Tab-separated table of C-alpha atoms in Angstrom:
chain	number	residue	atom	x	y	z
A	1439	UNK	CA	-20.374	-9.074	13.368
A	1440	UNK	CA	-23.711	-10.022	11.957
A	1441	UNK	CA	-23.124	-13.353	12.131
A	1442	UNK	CA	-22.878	-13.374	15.486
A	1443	UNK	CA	-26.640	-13.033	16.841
A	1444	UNK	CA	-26.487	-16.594	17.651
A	1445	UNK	CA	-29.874	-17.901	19.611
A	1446	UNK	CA	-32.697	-15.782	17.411
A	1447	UNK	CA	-36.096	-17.630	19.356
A	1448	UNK	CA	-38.032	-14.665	17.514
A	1449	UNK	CA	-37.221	-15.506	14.470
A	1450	UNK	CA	-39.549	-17.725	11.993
A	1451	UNK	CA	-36.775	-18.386	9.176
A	1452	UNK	CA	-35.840	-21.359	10.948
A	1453	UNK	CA	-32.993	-22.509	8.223
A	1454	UNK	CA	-31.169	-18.968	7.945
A	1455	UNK	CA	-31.026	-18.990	12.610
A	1456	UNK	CA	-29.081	-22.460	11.711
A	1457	UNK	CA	-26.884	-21.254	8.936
A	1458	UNK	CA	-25.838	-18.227	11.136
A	1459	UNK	CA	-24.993	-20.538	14.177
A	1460	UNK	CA	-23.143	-22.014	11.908
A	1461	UNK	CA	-21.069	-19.955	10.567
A	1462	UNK	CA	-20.940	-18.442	14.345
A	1463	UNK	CA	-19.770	-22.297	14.924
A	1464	UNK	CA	-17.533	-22.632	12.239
A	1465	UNK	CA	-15.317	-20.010	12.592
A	1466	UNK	CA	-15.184	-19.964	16.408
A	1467	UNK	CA	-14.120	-23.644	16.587
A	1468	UNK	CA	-12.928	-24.335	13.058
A	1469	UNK	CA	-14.410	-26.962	11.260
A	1470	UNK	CA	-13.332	-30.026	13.145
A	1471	UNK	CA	-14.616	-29.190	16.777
A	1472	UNK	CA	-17.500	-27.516	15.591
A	1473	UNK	CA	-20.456	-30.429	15.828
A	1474	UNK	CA	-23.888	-30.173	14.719
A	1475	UNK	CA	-24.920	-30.623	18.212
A	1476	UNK	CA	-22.563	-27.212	19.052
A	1477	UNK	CA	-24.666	-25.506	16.215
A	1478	UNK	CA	-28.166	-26.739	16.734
A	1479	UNK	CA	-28.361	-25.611	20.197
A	1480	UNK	CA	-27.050	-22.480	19.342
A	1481	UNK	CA	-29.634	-22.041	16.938
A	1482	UNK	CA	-32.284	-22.836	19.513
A	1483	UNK	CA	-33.205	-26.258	17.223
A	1484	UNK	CA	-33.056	-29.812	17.668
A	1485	UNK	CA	-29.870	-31.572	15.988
A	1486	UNK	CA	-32.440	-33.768	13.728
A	1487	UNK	CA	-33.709	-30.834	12.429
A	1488	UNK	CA	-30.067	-29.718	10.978
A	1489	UNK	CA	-29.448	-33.239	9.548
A	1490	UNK	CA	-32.977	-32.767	8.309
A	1491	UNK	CA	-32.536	-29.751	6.686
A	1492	UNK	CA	-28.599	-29.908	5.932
A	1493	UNK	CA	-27.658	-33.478	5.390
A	1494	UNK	CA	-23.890	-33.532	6.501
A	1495	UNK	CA	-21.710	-31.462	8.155
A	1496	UNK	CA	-19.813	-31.125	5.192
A	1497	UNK	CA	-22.966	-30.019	3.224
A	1498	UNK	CA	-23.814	-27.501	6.047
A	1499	UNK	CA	-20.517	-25.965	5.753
A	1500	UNK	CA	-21.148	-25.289	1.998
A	1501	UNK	CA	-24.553	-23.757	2.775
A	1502	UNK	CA	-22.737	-21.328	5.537
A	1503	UNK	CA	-20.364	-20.246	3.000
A	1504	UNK	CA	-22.698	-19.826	0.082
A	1505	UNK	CA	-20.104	-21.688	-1.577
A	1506	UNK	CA	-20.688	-22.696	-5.035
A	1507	UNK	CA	-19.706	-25.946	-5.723
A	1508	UNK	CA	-19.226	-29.051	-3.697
A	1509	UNK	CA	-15.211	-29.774	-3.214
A	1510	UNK	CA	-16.787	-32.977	-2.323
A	1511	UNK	CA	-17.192	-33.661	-5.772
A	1512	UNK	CA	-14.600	-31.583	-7.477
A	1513	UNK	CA	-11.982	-33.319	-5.398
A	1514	UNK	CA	-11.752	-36.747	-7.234
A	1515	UNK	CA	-11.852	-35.310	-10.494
A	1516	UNK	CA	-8.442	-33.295	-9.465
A	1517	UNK	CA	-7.135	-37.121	-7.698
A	1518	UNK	CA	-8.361	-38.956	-11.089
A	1519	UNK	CA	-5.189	-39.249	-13.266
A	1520	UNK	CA	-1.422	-39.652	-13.005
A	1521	UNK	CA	0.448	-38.073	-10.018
A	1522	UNK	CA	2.017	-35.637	-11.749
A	1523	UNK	CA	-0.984	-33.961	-13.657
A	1524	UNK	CA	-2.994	-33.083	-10.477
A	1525	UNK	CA	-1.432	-29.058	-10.738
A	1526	UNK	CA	-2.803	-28.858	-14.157
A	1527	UNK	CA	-6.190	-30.217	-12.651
A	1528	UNK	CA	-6.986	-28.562	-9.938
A	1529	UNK	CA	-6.535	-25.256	-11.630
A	1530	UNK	CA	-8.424	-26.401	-14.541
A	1531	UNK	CA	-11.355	-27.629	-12.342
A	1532	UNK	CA	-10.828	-24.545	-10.094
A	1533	UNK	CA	-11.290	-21.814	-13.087
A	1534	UNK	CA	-14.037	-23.845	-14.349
A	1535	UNK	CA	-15.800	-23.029	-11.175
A	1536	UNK	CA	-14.671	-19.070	-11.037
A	1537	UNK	CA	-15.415	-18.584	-14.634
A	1538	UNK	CA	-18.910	-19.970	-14.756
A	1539	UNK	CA	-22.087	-18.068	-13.510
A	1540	UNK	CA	-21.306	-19.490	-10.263
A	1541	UNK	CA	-18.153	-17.550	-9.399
A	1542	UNK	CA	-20.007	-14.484	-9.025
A	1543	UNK	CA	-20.582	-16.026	-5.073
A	1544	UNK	CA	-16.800	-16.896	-5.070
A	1545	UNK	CA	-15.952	-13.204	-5.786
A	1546	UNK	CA	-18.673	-12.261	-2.908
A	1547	UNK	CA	-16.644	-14.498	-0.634
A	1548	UNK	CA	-13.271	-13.516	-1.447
A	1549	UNK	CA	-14.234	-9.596	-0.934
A	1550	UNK	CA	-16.359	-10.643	2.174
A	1551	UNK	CA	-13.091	-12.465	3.425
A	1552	UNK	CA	-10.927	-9.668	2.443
A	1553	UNK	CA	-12.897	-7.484	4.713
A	1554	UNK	CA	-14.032	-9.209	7.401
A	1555	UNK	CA	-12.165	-11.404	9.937
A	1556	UNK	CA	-14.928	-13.412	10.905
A	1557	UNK	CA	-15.204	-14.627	7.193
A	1558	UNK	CA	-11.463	-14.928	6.641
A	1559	UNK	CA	-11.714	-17.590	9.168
A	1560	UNK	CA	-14.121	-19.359	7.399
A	1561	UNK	CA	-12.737	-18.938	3.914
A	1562	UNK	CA	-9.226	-20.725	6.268
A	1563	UNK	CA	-11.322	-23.542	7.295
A	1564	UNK	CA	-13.007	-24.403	4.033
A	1565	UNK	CA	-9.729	-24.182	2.097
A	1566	UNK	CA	-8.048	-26.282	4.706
A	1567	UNK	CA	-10.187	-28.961	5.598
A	1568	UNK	CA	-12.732	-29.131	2.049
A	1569	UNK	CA	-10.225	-28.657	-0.439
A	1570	UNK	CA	-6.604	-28.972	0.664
A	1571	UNK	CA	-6.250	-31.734	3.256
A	1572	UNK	CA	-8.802	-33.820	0.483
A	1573	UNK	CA	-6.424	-33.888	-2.176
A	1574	UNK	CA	-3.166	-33.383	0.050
A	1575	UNK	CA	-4.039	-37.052	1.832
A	1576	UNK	CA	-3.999	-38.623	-1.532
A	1577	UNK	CA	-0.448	-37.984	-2.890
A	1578	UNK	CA	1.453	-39.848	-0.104
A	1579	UNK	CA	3.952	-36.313	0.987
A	1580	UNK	CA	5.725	-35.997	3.815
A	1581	UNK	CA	3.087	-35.006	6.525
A	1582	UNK	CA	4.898	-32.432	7.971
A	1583	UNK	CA	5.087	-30.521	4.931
A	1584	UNK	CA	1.335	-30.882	4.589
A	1585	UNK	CA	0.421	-27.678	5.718
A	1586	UNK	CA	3.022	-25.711	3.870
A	1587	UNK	CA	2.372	-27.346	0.926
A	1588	UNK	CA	-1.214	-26.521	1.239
A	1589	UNK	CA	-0.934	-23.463	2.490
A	1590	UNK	CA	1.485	-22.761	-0.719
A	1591	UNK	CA	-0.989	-23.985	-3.222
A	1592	UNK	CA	-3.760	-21.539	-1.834
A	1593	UNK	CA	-1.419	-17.932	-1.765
A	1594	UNK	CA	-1.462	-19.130	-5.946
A	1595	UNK	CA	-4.856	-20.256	-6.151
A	1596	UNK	CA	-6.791	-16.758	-4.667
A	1597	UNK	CA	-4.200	-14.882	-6.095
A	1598	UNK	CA	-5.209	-16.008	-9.302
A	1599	UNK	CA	-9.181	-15.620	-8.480
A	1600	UNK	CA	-8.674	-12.460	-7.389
A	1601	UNK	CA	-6.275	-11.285	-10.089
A	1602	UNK	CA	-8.961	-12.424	-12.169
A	1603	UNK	CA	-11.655	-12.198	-11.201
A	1604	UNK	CA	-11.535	-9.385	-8.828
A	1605	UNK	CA	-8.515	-6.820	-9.704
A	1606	UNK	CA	-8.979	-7.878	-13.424
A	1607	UNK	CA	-5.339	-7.496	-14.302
A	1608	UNK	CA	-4.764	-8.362	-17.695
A	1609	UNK	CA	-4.016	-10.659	-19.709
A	1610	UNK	CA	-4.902	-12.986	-17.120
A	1611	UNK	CA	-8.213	-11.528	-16.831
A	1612	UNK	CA	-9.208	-12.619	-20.110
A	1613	UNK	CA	-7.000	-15.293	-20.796
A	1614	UNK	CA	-8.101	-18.563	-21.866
A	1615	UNK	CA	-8.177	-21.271	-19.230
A	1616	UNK	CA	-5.649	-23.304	-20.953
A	1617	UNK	CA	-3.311	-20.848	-21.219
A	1618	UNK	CA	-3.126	-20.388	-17.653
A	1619	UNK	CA	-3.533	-24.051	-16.180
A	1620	UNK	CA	-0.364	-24.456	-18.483
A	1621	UNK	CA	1.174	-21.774	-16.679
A	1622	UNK	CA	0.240	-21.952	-13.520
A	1623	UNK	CA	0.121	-25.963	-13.482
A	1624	UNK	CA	3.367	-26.871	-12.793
A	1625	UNK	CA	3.239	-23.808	-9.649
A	1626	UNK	CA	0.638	-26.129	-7.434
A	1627	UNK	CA	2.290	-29.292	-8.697
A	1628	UNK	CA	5.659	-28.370	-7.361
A	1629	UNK	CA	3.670	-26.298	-4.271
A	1630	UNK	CA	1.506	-30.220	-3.625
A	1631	UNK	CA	4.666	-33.100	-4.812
A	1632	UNK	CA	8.030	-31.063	-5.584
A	1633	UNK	CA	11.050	-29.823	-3.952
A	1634	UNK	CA	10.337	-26.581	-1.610
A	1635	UNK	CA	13.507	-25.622	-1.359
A	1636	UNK	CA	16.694	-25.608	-3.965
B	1024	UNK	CA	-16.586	7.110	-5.310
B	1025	UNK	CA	-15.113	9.932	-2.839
B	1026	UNK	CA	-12.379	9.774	-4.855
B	1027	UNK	CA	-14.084	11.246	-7.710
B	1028	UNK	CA	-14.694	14.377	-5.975
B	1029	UNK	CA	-12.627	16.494	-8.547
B	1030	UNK	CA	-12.276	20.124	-8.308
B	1031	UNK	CA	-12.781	21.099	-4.413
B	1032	UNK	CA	-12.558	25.113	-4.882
B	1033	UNK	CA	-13.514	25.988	-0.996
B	1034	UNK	CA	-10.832	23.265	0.156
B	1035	UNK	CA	-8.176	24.813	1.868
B	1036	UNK	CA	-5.946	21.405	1.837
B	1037	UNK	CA	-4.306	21.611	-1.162
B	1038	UNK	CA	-2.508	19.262	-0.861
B	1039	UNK	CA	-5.807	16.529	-0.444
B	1040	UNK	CA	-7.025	17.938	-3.379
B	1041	UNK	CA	-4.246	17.401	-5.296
B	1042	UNK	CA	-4.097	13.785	-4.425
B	1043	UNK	CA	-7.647	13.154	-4.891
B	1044	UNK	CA	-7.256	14.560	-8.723
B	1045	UNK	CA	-4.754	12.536	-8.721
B	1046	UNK	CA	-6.684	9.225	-7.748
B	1047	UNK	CA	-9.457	10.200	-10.085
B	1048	UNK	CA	-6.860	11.120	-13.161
B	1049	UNK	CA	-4.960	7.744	-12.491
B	1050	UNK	CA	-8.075	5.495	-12.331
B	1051	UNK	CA	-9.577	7.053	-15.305
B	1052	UNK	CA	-6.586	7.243	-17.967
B	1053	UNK	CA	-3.716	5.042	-16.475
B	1054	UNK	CA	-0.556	5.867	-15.262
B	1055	UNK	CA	0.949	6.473	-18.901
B	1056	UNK	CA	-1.616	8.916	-20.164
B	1057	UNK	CA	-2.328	10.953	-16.911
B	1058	UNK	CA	-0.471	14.196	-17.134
B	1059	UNK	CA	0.652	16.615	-14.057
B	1060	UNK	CA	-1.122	19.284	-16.043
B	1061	UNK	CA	-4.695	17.253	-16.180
B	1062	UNK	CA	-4.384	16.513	-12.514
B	1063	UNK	CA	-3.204	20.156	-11.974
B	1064	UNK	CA	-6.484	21.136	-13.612
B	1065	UNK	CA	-8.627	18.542	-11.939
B	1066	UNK	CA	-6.930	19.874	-8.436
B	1067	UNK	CA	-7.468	23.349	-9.669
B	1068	UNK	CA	-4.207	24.536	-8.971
B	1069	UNK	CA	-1.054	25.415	-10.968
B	1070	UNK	CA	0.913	22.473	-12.388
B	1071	UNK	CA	3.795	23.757	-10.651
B	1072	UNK	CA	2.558	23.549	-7.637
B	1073	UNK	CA	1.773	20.028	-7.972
B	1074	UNK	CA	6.061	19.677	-8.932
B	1075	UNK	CA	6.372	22.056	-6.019
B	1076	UNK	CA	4.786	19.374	-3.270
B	1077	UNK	CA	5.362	16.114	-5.071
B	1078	UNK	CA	8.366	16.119	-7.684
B	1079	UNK	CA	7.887	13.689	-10.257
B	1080	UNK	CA	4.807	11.855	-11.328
B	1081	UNK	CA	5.945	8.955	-10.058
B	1082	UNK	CA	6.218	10.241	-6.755
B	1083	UNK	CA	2.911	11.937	-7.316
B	1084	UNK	CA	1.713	7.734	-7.903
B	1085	UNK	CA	3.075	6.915	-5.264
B	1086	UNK	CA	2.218	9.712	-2.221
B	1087	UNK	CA	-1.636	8.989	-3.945
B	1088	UNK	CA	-1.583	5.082	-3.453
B	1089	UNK	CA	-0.196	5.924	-0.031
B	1090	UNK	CA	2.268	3.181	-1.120
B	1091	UNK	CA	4.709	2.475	1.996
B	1092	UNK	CA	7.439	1.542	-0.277
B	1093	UNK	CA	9.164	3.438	-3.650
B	1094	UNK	CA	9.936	0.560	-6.329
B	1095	UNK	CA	12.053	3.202	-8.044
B	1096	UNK	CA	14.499	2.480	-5.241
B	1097	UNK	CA	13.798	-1.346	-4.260
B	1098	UNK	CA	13.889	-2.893	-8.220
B	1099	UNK	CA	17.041	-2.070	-8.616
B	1100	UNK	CA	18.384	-4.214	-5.934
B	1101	UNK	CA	15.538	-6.840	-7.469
B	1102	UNK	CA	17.657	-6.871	-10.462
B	1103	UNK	CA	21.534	-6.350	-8.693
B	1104	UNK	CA	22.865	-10.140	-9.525
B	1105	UNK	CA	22.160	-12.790	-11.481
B	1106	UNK	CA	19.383	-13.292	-13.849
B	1107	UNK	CA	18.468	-16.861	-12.329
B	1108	UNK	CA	18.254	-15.274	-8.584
B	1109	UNK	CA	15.434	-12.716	-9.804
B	1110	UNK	CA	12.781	-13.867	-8.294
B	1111	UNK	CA	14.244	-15.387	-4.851
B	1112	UNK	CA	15.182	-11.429	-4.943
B	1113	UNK	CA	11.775	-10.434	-5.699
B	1114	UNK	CA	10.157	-12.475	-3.264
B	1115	UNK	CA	12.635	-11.664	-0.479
B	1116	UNK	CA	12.528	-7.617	-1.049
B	1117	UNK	CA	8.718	-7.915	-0.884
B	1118	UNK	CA	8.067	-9.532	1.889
B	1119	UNK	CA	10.641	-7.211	3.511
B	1120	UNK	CA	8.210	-4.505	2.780
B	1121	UNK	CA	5.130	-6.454	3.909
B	1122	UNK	CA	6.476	-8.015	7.052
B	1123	UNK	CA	7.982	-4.031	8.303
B	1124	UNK	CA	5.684	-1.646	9.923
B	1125	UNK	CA	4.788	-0.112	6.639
B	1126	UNK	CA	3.231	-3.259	5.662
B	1127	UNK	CA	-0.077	-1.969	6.940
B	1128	UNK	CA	-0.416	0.532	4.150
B	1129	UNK	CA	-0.320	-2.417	2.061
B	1130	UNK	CA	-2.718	-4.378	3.663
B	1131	UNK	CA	-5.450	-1.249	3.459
B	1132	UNK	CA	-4.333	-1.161	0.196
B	1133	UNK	CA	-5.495	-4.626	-0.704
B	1134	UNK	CA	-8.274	-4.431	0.951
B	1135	UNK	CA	-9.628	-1.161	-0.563
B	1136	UNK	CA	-8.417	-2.794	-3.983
B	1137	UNK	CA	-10.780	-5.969	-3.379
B	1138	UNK	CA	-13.653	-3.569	-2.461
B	1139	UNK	CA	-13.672	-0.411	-4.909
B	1140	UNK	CA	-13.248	-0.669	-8.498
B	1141	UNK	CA	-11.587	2.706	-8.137
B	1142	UNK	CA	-8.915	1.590	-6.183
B	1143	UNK	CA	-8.718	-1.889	-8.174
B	1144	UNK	CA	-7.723	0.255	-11.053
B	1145	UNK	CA	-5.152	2.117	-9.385
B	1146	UNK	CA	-3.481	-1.162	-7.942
B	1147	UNK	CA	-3.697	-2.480	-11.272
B	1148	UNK	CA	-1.709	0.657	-12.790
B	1149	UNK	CA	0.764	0.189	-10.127
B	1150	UNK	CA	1.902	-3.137	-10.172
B	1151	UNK	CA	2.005	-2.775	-14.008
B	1152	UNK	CA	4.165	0.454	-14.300
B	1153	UNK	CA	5.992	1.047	-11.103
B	1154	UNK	CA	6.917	-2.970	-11.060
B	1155	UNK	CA	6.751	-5.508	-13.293
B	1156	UNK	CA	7.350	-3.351	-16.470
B	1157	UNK	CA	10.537	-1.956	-14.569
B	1158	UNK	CA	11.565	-5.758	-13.747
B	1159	UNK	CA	10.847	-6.901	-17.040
B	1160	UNK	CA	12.180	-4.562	-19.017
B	1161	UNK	CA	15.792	-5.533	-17.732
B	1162	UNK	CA	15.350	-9.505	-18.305
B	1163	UNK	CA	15.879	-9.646	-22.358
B	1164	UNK	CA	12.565	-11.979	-22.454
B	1165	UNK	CA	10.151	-12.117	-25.856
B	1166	UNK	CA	8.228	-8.643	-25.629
B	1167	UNK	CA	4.565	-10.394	-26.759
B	1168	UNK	CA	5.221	-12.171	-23.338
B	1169	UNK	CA	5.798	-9.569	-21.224
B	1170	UNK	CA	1.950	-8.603	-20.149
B	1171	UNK	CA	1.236	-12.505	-19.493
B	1172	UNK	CA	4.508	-13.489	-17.415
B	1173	UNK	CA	3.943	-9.488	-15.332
B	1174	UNK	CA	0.506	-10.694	-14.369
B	1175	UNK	CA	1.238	-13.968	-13.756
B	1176	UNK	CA	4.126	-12.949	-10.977
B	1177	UNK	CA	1.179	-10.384	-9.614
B	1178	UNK	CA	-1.068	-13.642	-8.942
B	1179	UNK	CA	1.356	-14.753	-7.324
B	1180	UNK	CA	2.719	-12.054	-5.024
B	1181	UNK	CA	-0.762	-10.666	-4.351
B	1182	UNK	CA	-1.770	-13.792	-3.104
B	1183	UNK	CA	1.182	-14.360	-1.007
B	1184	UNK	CA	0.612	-11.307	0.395
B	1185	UNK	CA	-3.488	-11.892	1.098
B	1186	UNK	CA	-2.997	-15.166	2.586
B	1187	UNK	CA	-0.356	-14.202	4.343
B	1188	UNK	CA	-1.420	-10.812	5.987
B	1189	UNK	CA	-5.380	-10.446	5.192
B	1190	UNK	CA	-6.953	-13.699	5.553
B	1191	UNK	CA	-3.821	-15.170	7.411
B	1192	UNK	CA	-3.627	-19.045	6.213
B	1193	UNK	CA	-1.139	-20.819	8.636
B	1194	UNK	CA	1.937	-21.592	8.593
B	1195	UNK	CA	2.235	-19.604	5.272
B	1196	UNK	CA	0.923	-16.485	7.869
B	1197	UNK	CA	3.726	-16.939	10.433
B	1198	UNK	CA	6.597	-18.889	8.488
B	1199	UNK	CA	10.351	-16.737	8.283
B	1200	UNK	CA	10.705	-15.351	5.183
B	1201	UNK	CA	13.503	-17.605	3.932
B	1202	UNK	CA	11.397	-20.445	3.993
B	1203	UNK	CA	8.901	-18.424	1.507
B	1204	UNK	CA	11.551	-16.862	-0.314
B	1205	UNK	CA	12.780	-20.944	-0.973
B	1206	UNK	CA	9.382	-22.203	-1.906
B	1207	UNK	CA	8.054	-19.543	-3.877
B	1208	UNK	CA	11.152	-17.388	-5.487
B	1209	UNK	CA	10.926	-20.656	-8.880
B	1210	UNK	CA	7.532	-19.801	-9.263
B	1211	UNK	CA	7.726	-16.096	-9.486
B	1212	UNK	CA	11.874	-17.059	-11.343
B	1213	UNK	CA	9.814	-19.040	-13.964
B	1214	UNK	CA	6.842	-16.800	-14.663
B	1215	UNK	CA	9.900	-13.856	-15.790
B	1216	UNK	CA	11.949	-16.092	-17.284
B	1217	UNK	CA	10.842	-19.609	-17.702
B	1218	UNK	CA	8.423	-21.946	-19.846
B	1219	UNK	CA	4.810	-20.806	-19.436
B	1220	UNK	CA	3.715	-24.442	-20.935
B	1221	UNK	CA	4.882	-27.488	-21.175
């Protein structure tokens, strides 16, 4: 419950009183209701000064999270291609992410999430609304299957970072990336475009 | 690390110190080369006592793991029927587990897996040898698969069971089983038995 010191006036590190009303922000609200305004008064600061140090909201959200890569950028590389290749890219693009020096603060999150409720909600929201609904709005499916589908593609997703990343079962610990985006490809294709059901 | 305790002599619970030999001996060796006798010696006590309060050594694995369920008794009905309904029958029998009361155990479980390296190894020697090598074993597929397609079905049922019960992604969180045991019974079916590229 760290997080949740809200208004620190005492406090000279200015940037870390905004990232925790943030995350305070972000996982009381969710993403969509929580506004910068929300967060810079709970951090004591003028909204300006978020935008100044931030830039989005989007961008703020990554900073909460200590997330370490921009969906906002890994997103169109999953969308650029044919329809029925976008399994086999996002879990390409994905493991590229956990299995560079980077995914070290993926692992943090997905323990921190694992553990603590406050971050599970966060972890929700970021999957949801930074990854999921991005690529999910792009492959014309039936909205109300939306959040299944989504929902769907993450249970595979973290159970293959933490499998391998985390657990360290083997072989897919070691496995070659290939090897698994052809496995587990066509499992978040079907989960984002196929039949749910037989 | 309290599980690495070893031999407690002034412990009158025998029984605890049994079980935390048998945590230690687990972890270090694996299932397959952990003997009652080493964790006998560990524990300090006579071999046959540890047969005396626990039976067999997979009972031993299991009463350690505080495991809420015995996969001696729920693969077979995994395997009772047709080859092609495998892993609608996996899916369904383990989220039976998860979704009861006992489902709790799990949940620690998971969580102490995702924290401690310790227990990480023990969940790892679980889901290998009291599961998927009992599963497997039955399904007449190519032996140099086996370790792949068993850790591929264990990204996928772990992280049904994390999104689902830890970090609680909606509607996978709340939907009825059936509807899970429909999407997500191929994916685990095809990891067993099916293609792992295209």
């Amino acid at each position: 419950m760290t997080r949740r010191t809200g208004r620190r006036p005492g406090n000279p590190d200015t940037r870390e009183s905004i990232l925790d009303a943030a995350r305070t922000t972000f996982a009381e609200r969710g993403f969509d209701a929580a506004s910068i305004r929300a967060i810079a008064g709970t951090a004591g600061v003028d909204p300006a000064l978020v935008h100044h140090y931030f830039g989005s909201k989007d961008q703020l959200f990554l900073a909460a999270m200590n997330f370490p890569a921009d969906p906002g950028q890994l997103v169109p590389k999953v969308l650029a291609g044919d329809r029925d290749g976008v399994g086999e890219r996002m879990v390409r693009i994905f493991l590229g992410v956990w299995d560079s020096p980077a995914g070290s603060a993926g692992v943090a999150l997905l323990r921190s999430a694992v553990s603590n409720e406050w971050t599970a909600r966060l972890l929700r929201e970021f999957v949801t609304t930074q990854v999921l609904r991005r690529v999910l709005e792009q492959l014309d499916v039936e909205p109300a299957q939306l959040p299944l589908r989504g929902s769907l593609v993450a249970t595979q997703m973290i159970g293959l970072a933490i499998m391998r990343h985390v657990v360290r079962l083997e072989p897919v610990a070691s496995a070659d990336a290939e090897t698994l985006v052809a496995a587990v490809g066509p499992t978040v294709q079907r989960y984002l475009t196929g039949p749910l059901s037989t």
